Amino acid sequence: MSTPYPFTAIVGQDDLRLGLLLNAVSPAVGGVLVRGEKGTAKSTAVRALAALVPEVSVVPGCRFSCDPVSPDPACPDGPHAEAAGVSRAARTVELPVGASEDRLVGALDIERALSEGVKAFEPGLLADAHRGILYVDEVNLLHDHLVDLLLDAAAMGASYVEREGVSVRHAARFLLVGTMNPEEGELRPQLLDRFGLTVEVAASRDTDERVEVVRRRLAYDDDPEGFAARWSGEESALRERIAAARALLPRVVLSDGVLRQIAATCAAFEVDGMRADIVMARTATALAAWAGREEVTADDVRQAALLALPHRRRRNPFDAPGLDEDKLDQTLDEAGPQENNDDDQPDPDPDGDGDDDGGGGGGGVPPQADGDRTPPQGEGGSDSDAPSGAPEGSPDAPGRSTGAEQRPVASAEPFRTKMLSVPGLGEGAAGRRSRARTEHGRTTGARRPQGALTKLHLAATVQAAAPHQRARGRSGRGLVVRRDDLRQATREGREGNLVLFVVDASGSMAARQRMSAVKGAVLSLLLDAYQRRDKVGLVTFRGKEAEVVLPPTSSVDAAASRLESLPTGGRTPLAAGLLKAHDVLRIERLRDPSRRPLLVVVTDGRATGGPEPVALAGRAGRLHRSEGTASVVVDCESGYVRLGLAGELARELGGTAVTLDELRADSIAGLVKDVTAAGRAA
């Protein structure tokens, strides 16, 4: 819409509005990442911010928004003669998730460069966003090659375009704002660290607030201009406050005591590098200026930590974001200013016995909290609920199939797994698992361009043009190249796959220690899928049926949480699980034909329930094999007597069977390097 929704009309979302306003006051803060569920005004707030950012002065006619006071000496449109600048509104440039590399960094006219020797450059979105806002909606879905370009520009403040000996460089300093829904997958750690602040947003549960949101939105949709006019006074006041805070910012004092609190906080939460310290200092300074103060306080530091550290603290990918606020308050108190008056110091020996009592009752190391204590063997925390000598399947064994649902078992620690890949060559979404034809990667050949030329294969182009030089009347001064001679480079990289887990949750898998190891293995595979940019799905089977616990998604966090709460017990309907997986894959092939599936079946292979359960499971396995689905069976069978049923299932699937121990990347070298199943080549 031409009239944006007013920023001051947004209901609630205090953290979101504060994070955006702090960046408007001090762009050096480094942008903000907004995480939250759909429909929480993320995009609305970002687009509304543009109307509040002060105007910028630019060199007239410069396509790269050079500042007339200090123009870029290397500007492609330069050198700029001294002239009065013109003011315009700061731009908010939106980067679509599906944008091409040329659209982001700019494009060179390859035909003119080869045939005429002219270095003609068309600026991209990075040039448009210089000295403005670059907004990426659904930033977690951005392709890796675009993320790499953003990282380079954010780190160097400039964009470099280099192709076939032609080089262009221009300034690209922008405020990076991203929004994302965590349910659709996480963001690469390198890009995550480039956002100065992060905020979590959620829809209000307060009835009155929700009513007011609906009332205002309906009024805006009916008459955008009239609605904006009613809020023009509040918008003008907020714009003036931002300008006043910007003017006050250079005078704000950041004392040594405050710097110590910032450093102690970053150290306490084990953040990597020094960027967090710098961002916290800039954020605390902006908070003071926003409040109209010339000195940073401890409250500013605390608020800065809540905005700048949650996405930087060291955590596992499946850990919930956020900070421990009790730990934060304790750290700030300990690092705060200390009194030097000896009269106020506590007596180290209050009882006068000559000992400082440092290791006694009140001092020394505090006792562990009950939740942190690891119980020794034999106490209530033991996983052993039955005699240790009871064989698997006996009446006393903890995993005996009784039909009753058992409590969920916590998973073991995840580990680094072996590489599992889909054979053949695909053309799916960018990732890191299987070979694929991509726009980025190593060059493997050349072909005639189909549409716009993006990646020129120079040697193949020269080779195609060379035989026709005499007929074209070559004068000896250069190579005559025509459009028909141009060749597109074909490249090979990696793609992300759809990894569908089919997990046996029956009674035969329910032994406490055994199921803990199984969950740890699946969690390890989920972690591997997260790192390789895969989509994941989770099907479980137990009792009489199979269930799609998690439809295919890019959020491995959701899969991990479902796995932790997975109940066990009952019979083993293995065929039902495989058939349910077949239905899921059939639907996903219709939705995304280019994303190739990898089926990971986690079971001991013991099929029970119904007539001929083993034979029925074999037929279900052959159904997957007939459709070329690559598969791996993780054999969870244990004990002295092993039936080898998981291996039989792997043969029916046309895949590979690995044990839990062999799944580890540090086990026997070379045992499982690739999936040898005959995959469906793209």
Short mmCIF file of C-alpha atoms in Angstrom, two decimals, residues 54 56 78 143 221-222 244 283 295 304 351 391 422 430 446 500 652:
data_model
loop_
_atom_site.label_atom_id
_atom_site.label_comp_id
_atom_site.label_asym_id
_atom_site.label_seq_id
_atom_site.Cartn_x
_atom_site.Cartn_y
_atom_site.Cartn_z
CA PRO A 54 15.61 11.27 9.31
CA VAL A 56 19.71 11.88 4.16
CA GLY A 78 32.53 9.51 -9.36
CA HIS A 143 19.67 -18.94 0.09
CA ASP A 221 -7.92 -1.05 5.73
CA ASP A 222 -11.11 0.98 5.19
CA ALA A 244 16.63 14.96 19.62
CA THR A 283 22.88 0.00 22.61
CA GLU A 295 25.08 9.16 31.32
CA ALA A 304 21.01 -3.70 26.31
CA ASP A 351 33.79 -15.53 65.69
CA PRO A 391 17.22 -60.49 29.55
CA VAL A 422 21.17 -39.30 -1.48
CA ALA A 430 20.55 -25.19 -1.71
CA ALA A 446 29.02 -25.21 -20.21
CA LEU A 500 11.97 -38.31 6.99
CA GLU A 652 13.81 -54.89 1.27
#
